Tab-separated table of C-alpha atoms in Angstrom:
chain	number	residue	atom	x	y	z
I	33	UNK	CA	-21.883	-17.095	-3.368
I	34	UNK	CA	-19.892	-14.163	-3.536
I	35	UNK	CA	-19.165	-14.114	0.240
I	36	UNK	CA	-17.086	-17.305	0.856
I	37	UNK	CA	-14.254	-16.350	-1.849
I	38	UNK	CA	-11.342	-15.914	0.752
I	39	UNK	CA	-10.286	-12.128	0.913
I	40	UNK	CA	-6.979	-13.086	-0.331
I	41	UNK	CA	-8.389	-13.896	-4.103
I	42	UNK	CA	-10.458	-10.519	-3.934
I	43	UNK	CA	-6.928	-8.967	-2.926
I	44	UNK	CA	-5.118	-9.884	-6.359
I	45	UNK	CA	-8.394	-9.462	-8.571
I	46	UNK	CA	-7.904	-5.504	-8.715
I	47	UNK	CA	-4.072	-6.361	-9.450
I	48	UNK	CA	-5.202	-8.691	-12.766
I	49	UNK	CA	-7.805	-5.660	-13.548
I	50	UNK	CA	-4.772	-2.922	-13.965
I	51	UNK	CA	-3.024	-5.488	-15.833
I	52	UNK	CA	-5.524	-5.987	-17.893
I	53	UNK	CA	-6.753	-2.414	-18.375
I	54	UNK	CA	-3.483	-2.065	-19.597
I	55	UNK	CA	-3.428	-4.311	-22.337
I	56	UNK	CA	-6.797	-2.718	-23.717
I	57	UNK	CA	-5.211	0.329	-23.275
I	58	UNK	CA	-2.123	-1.002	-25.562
I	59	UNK	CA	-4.458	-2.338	-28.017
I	60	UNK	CA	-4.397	-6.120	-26.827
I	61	UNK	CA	-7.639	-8.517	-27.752
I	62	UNK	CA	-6.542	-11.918	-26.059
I	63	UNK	CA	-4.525	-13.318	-23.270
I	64	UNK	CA	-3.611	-16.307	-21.413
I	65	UNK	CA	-3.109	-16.930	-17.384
I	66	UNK	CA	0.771	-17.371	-18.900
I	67	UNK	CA	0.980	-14.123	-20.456
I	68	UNK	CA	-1.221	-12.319	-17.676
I	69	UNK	CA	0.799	-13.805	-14.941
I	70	UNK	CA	4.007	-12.687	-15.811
I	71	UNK	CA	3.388	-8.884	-16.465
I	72	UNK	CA	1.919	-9.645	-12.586
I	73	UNK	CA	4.199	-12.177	-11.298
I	74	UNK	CA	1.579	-13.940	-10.197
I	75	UNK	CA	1.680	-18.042	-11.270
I	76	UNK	CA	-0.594	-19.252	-14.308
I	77	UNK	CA	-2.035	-21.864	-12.179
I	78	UNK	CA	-3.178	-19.376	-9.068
I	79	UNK	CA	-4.194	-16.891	-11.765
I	80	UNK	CA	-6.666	-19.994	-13.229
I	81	UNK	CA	-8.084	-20.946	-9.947
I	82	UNK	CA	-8.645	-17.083	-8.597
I	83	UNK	CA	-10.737	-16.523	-11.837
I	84	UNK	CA	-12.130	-20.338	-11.782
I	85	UNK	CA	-14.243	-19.614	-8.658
I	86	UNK	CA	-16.289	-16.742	-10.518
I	87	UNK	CA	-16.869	-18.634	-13.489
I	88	UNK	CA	-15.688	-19.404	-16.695
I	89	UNK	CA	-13.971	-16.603	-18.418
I	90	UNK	CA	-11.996	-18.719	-21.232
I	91	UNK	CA	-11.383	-21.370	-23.302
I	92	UNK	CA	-8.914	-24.161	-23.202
I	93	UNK	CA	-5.888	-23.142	-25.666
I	94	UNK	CA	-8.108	-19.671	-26.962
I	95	UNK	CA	-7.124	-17.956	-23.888
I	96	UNK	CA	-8.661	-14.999	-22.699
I	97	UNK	CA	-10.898	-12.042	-24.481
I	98	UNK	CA	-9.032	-9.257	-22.606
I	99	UNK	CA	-11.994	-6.902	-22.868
I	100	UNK	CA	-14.642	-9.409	-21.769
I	101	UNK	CA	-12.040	-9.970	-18.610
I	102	UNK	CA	-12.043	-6.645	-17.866
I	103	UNK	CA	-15.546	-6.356	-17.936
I	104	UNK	CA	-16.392	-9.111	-15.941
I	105	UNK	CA	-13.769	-7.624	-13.083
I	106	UNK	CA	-15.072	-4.557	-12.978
I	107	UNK	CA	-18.490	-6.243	-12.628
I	108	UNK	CA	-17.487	-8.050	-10.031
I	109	UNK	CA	-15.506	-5.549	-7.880
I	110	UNK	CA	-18.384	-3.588	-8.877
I	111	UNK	CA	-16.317	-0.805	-10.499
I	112	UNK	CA	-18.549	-0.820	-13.690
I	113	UNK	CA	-19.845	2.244	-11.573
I	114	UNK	CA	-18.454	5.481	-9.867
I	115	UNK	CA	-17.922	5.576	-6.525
I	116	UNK	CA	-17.299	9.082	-4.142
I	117	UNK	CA	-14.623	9.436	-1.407
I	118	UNK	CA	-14.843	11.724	1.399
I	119	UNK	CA	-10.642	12.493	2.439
I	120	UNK	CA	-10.141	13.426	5.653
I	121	UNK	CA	-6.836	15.353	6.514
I	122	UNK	CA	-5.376	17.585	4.218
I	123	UNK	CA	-2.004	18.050	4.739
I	124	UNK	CA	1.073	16.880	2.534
I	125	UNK	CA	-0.219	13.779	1.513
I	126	UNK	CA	-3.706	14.462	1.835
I	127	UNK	CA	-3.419	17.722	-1.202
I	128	UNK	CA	-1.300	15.021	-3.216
I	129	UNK	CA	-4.596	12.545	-2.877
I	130	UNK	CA	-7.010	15.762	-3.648
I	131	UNK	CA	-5.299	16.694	-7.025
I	132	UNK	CA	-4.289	12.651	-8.023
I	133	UNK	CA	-5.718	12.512	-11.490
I	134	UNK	CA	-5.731	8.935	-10.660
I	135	UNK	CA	-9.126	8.723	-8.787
I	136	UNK	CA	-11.195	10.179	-11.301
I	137	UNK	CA	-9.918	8.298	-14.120
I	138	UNK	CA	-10.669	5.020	-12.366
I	139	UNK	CA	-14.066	6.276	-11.105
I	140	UNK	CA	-13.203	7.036	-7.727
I	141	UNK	CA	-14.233	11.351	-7.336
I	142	UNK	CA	-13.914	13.135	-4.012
I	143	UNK	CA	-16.696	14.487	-2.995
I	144	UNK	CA	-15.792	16.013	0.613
I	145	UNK	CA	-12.524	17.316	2.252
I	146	UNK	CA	-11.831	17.608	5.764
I	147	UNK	CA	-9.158	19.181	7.993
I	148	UNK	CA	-9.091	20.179	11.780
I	149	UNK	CA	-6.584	23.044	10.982
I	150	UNK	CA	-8.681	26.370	10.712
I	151	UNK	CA	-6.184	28.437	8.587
I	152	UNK	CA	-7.483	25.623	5.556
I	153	UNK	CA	-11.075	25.555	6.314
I	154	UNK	CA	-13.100	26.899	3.685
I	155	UNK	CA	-10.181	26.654	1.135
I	156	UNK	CA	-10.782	24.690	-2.001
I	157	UNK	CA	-8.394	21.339	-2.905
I	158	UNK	CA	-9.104	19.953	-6.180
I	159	UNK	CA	-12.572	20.185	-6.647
I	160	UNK	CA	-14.037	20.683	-3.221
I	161	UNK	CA	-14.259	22.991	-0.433
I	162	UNK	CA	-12.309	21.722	2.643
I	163	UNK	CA	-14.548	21.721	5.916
I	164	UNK	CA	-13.914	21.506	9.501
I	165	UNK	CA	-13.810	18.420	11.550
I	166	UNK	CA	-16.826	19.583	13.368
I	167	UNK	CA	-19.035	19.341	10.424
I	168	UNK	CA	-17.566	15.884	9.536
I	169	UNK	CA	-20.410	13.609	10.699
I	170	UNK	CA	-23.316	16.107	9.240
I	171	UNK	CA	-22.015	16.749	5.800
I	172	UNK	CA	-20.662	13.077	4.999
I	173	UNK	CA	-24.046	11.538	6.325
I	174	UNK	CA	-26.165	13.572	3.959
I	175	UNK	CA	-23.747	12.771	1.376
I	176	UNK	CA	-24.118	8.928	1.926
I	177	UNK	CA	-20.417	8.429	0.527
I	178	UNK	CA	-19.186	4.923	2.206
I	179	UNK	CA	-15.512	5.376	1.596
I	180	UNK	CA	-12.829	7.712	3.079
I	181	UNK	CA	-9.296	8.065	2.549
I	182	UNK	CA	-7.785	9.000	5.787
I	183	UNK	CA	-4.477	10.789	5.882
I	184	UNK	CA	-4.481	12.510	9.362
I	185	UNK	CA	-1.404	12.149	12.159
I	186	UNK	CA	-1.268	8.589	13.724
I	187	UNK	CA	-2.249	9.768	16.559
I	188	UNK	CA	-5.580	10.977	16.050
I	189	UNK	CA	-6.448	8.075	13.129
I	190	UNK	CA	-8.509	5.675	15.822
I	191	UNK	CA	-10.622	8.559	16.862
I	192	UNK	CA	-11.305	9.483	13.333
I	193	UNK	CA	-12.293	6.834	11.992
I	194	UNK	CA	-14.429	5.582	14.550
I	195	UNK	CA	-16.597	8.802	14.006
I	196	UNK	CA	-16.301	8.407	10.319
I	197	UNK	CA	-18.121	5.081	10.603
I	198	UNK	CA	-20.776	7.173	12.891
I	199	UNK	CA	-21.314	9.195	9.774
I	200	UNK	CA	-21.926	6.072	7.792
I	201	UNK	CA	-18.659	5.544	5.824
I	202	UNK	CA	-18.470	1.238	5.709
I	203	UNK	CA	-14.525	1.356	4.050
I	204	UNK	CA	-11.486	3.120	4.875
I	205	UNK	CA	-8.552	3.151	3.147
I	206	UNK	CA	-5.620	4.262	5.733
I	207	UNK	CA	-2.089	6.201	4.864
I	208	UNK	CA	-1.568	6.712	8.824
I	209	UNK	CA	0.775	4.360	10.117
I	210	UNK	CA	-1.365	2.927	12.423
I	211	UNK	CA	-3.247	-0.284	12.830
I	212	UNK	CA	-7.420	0.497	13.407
I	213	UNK	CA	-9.610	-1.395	15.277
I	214	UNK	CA	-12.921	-1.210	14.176
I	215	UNK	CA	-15.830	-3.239	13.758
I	216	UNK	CA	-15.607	-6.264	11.660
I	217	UNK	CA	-17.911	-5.227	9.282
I	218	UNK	CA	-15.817	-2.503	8.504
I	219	UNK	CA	-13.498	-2.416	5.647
I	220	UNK	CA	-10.023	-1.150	6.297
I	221	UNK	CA	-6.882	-0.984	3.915
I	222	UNK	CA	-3.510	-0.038	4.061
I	223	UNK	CA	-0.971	2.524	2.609
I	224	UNK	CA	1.896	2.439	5.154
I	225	UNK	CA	5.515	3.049	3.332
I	226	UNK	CA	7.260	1.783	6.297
I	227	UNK	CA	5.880	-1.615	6.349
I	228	UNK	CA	6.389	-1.897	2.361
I	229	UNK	CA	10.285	-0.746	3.232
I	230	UNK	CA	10.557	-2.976	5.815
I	231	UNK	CA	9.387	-5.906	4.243
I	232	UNK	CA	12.259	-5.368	1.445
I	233	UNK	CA	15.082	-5.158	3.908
I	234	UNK	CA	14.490	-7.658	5.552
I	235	UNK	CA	16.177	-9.202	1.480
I	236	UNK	CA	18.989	-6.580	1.905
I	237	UNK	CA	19.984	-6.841	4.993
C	252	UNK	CA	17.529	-20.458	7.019
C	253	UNK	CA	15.819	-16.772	6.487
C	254	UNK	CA	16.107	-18.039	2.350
C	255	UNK	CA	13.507	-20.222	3.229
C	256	UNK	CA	11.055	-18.147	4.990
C	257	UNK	CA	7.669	-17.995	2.357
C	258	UNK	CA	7.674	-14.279	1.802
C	259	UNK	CA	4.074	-14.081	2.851
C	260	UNK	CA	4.990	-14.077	5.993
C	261	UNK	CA	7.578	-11.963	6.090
C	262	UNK	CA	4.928	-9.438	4.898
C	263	UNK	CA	3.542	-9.860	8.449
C	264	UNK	CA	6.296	-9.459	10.467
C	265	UNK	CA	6.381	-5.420	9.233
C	266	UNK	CA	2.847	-5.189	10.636
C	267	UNK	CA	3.895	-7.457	14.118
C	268	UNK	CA	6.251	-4.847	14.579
C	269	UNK	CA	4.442	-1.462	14.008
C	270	UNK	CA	2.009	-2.604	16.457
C	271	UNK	CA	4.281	-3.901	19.038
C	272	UNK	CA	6.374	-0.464	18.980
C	273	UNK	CA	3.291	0.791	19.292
C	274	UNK	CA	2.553	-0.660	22.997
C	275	UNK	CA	5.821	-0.026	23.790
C	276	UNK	CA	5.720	3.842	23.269
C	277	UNK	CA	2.963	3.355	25.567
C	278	UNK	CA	4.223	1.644	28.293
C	279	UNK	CA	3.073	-1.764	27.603
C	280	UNK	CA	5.484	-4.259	28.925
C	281	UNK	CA	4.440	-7.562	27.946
C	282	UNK	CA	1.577	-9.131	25.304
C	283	UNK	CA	0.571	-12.659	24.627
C	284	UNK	CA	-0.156	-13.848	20.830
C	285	UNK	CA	-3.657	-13.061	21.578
C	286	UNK	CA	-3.359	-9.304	22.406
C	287	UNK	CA	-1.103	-8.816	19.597
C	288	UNK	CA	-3.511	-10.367	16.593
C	289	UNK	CA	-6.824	-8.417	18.190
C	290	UNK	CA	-4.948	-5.384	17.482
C	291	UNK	CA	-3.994	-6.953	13.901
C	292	UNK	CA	-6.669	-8.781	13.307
C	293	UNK	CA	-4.837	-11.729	12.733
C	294	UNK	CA	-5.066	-14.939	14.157
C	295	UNK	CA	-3.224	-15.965	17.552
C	296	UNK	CA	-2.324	-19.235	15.670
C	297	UNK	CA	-1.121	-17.607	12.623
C	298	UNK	CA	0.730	-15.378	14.467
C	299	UNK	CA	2.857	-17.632	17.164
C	300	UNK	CA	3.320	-20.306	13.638
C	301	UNK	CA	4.539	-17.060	12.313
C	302	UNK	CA	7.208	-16.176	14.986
C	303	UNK	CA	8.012	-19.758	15.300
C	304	UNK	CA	9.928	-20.051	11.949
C	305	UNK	CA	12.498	-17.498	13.481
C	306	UNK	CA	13.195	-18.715	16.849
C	307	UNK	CA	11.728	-19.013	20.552
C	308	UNK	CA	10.354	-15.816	21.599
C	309	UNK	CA	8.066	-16.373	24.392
C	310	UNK	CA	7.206	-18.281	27.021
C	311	UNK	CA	4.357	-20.839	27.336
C	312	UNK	CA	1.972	-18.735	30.110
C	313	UNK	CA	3.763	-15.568	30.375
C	314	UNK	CA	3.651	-13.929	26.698
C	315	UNK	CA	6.023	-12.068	25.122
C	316	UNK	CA	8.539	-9.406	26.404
C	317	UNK	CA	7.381	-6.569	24.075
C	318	UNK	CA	10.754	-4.770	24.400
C	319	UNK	CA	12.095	-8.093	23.469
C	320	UNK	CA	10.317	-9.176	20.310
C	321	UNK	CA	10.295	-5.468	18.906
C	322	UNK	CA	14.516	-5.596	18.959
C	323	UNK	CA	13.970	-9.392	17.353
C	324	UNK	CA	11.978	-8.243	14.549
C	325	UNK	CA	14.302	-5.148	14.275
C	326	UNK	CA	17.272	-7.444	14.194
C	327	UNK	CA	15.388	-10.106	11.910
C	328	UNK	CA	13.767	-6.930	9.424
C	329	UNK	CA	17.447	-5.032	9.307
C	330	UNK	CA	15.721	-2.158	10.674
C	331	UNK	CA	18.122	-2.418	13.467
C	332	UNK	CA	20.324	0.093	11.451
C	333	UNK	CA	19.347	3.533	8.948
C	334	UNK	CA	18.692	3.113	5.452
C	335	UNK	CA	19.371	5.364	2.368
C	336	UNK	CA	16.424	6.405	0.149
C	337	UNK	CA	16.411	7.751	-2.996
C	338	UNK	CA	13.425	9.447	-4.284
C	339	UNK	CA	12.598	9.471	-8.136
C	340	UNK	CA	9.712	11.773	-9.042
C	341	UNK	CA	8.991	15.216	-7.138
C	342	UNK	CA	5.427	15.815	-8.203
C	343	UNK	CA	2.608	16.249	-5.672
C	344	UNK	CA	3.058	13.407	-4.251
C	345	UNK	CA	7.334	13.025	-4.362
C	346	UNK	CA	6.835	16.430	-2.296
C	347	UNK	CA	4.491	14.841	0.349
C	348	UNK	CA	7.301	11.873	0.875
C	349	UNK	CA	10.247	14.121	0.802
C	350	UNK	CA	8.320	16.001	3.697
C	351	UNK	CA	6.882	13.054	5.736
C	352	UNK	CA	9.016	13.091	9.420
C	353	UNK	CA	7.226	8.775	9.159
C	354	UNK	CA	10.705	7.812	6.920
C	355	UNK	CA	13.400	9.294	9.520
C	356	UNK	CA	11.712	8.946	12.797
C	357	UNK	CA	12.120	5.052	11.364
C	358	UNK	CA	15.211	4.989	10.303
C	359	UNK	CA	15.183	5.337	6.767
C	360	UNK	CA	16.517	8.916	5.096
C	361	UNK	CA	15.589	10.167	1.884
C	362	UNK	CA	19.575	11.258	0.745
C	363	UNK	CA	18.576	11.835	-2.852
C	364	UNK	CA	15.873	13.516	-4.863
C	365	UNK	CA	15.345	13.593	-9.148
C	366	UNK	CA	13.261	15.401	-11.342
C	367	UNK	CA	12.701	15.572	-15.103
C	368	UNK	CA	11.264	18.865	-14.658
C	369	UNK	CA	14.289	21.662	-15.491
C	370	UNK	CA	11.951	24.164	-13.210
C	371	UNK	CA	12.718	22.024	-10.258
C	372	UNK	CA	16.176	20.692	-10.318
C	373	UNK	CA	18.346	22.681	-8.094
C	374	UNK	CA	15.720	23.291	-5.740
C	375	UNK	CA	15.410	21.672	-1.896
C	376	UNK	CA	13.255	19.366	-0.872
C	377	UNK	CA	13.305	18.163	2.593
C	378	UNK	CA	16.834	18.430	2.918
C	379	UNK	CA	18.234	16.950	-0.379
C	380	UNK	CA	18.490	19.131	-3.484
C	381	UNK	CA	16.505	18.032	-6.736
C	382	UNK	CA	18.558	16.698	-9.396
C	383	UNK	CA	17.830	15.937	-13.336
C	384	UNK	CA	17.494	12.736	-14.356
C	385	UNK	CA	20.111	12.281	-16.834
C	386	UNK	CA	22.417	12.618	-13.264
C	387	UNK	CA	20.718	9.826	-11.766
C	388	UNK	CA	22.674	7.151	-12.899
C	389	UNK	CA	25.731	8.363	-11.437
C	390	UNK	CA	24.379	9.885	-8.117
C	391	UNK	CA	23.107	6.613	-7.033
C	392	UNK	CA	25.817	4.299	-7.814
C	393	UNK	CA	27.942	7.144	-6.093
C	394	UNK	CA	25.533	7.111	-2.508
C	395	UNK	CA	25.511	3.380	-2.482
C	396	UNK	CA	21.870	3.556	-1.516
C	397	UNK	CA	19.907	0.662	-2.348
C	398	UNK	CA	16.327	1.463	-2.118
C	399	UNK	CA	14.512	3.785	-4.301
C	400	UNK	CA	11.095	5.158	-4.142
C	401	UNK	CA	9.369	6.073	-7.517
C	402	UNK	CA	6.583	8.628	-7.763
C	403	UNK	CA	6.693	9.294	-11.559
C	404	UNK	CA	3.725	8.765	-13.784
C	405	UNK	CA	2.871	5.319	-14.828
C	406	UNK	CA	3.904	5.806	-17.889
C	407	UNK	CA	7.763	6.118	-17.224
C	408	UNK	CA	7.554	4.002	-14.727
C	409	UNK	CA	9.461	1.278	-16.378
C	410	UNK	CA	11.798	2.570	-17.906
C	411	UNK	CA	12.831	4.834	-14.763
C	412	UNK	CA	13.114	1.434	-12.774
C	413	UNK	CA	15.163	-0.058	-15.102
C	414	UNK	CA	17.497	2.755	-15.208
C	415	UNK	CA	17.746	2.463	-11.015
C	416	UNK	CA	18.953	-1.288	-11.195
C	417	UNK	CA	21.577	0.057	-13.628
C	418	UNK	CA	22.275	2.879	-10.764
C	419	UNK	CA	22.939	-0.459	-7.851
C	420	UNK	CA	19.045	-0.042	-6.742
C	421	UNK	CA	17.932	-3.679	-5.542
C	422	UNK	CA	14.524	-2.675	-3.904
C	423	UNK	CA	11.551	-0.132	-5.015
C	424	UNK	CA	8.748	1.254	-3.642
C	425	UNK	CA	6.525	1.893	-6.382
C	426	UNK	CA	3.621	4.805	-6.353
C	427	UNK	CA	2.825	4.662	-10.128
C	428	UNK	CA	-0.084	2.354	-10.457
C	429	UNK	CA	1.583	0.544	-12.793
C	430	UNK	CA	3.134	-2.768	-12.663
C	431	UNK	CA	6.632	-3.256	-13.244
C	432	UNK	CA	8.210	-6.287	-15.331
C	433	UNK	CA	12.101	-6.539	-13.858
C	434	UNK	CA	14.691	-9.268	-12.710
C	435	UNK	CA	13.272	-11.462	-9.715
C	436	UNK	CA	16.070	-10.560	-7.589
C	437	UNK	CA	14.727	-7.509	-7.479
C	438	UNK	CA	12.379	-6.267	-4.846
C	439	UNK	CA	9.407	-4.131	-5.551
C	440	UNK	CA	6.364	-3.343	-3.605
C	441	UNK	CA	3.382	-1.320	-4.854
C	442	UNK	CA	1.612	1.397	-2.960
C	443	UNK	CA	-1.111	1.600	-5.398
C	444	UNK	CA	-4.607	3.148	-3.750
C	445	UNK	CA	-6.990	2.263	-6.660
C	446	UNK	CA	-6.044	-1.478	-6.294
C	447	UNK	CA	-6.872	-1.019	-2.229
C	448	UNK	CA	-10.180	0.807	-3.184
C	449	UNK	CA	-11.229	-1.506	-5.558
C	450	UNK	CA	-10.463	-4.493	-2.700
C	451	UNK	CA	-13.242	-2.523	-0.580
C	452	UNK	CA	-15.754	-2.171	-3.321
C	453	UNK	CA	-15.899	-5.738	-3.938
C	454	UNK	CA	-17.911	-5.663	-0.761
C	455	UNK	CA	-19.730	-2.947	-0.800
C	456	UNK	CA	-21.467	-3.354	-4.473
């Protein structure tokens, strides 16, 4: 059932999850789509039908239990779990992502580091030992992570990530300006600042 | 006319253009609607309906001039001209964006730089000197710039984005994973990584 809910719902569900982890966090017990919507900007209505199509998570005119919500999106993004990330290029951007307290306080822990710059090979980021590219396929493999954060030059992001998905990664989350083809079964996101800029200019112009 | 535009697609046109400056750097004269979504993955359809709301740009048969449609979108995106950045937050991550060459080779120039940490105002980063906050207020509205990007904790988050509307700000990039409640004629965009990860895990549980 799972499968036919268009990407575009599964897109905001993480979005109604921080909102939501929020309001726990703030000491919040019930909601409505109203209330919920707002803090997300996000109509009541769409907000309704997203949740609608993965059952029925309130009552008419009770609203919401926010920590039953919660639960049930983290069930269903399957977060109610931890997950590891192997990060591959450690420059700038890539020791900002190693030491993000972030990660581990949603679940998310990196497990490997790689870099193809010798000088930083055997150097520790955060809480792991960075590795050469060479070892890349070998040492991700036997860890049987599935996700990578991949923060390497443009120019060398295809090649990368084709051999990450040799090594058995399945999602990629991708802060190199550059658009991947891959395999459709493959799950690719984007971090690109310059898209996100120009996509708020286009207002100011 | 551009009013009317649903803002869903002008989320696209950011990612039409990467990839068509993309064949041009390589040489790449021409592309048809098909070319262009395969390297996407968006539809053909979707993206000549797309297009179609701002004018003719292609002919039936013979595709698109890629030199063409890249100065259109330019033009159409206001990315035809440079942009001033400010940047609010130097921590790990405020370091890795004052550094990245992706803003300037792209037109847009990080001109000013704030800290709440007394150990780092004064200091360069990039090539703008840190400043407190409590100087923010009047450095912006001084610059004129109109775009801010905001790597502070979540937890300030707010309040630090209210005080850059004061400052003239009318668009932010936001890095805190944190959503942020402010006037609808203001533009935000989030570059939030747990909200991308937990996308992917949806389909990998």
């Amino acid at each position: 059932m799972e499968k036919s809910i268009p990407d575009i719902v599964v897109g905001r569900l993480p979005r109604y999850l921080r909102s939501l982890e929020y309001m726990l966090k703030n000491g919040i017990k019930t909601t409505s789509s109203q209330e919920l919507g707002e803090s997300i900007g996000i109509s009541a209505a769409q907000i309704r039908k997203d949740l609608s199509q993965f059952g029925e998570f309130g009552k008419q005119g009770t609203g919401y239990s926010v920590r039953y919500l919660v639960d049930q999106l983290q069930s269903i993004l399957h977060v109610n779990q931890s997950w590891d990330l192997v990060l591959v290029g450690v420059g700038d951007l890539g020791t900002a992502l190693a030491t993000y307290q972030g990660f581990v306080n949603r679940g998310f822990h990196i497990v490997l580091a790689f870099d193809n710059d010798p000088a930083k090979t055997g150097k520790k980021i955060g809480d792991v030992t960075i590795h050469g590219m060479d070892q890349m396929e070998a040492k991700i493999a036997e860890s049987g992570a599935k996700i990578a954060m991949l923060s390497v030059p443009a120019a060398a992001a295809q090649e990368v990530a084709e051999n990450l998905i040799k090594s058995g990664i399945r999602a990629i989350l991708n802060y190199a300006p550059m658009q991947l083809i891959l395999p459709r079964d493959i799950h690719v996101e984007y971090l690109d600042p310059i898209t996100k800029l120009q996509h708020m200019t286009y207002y100011l112009g």
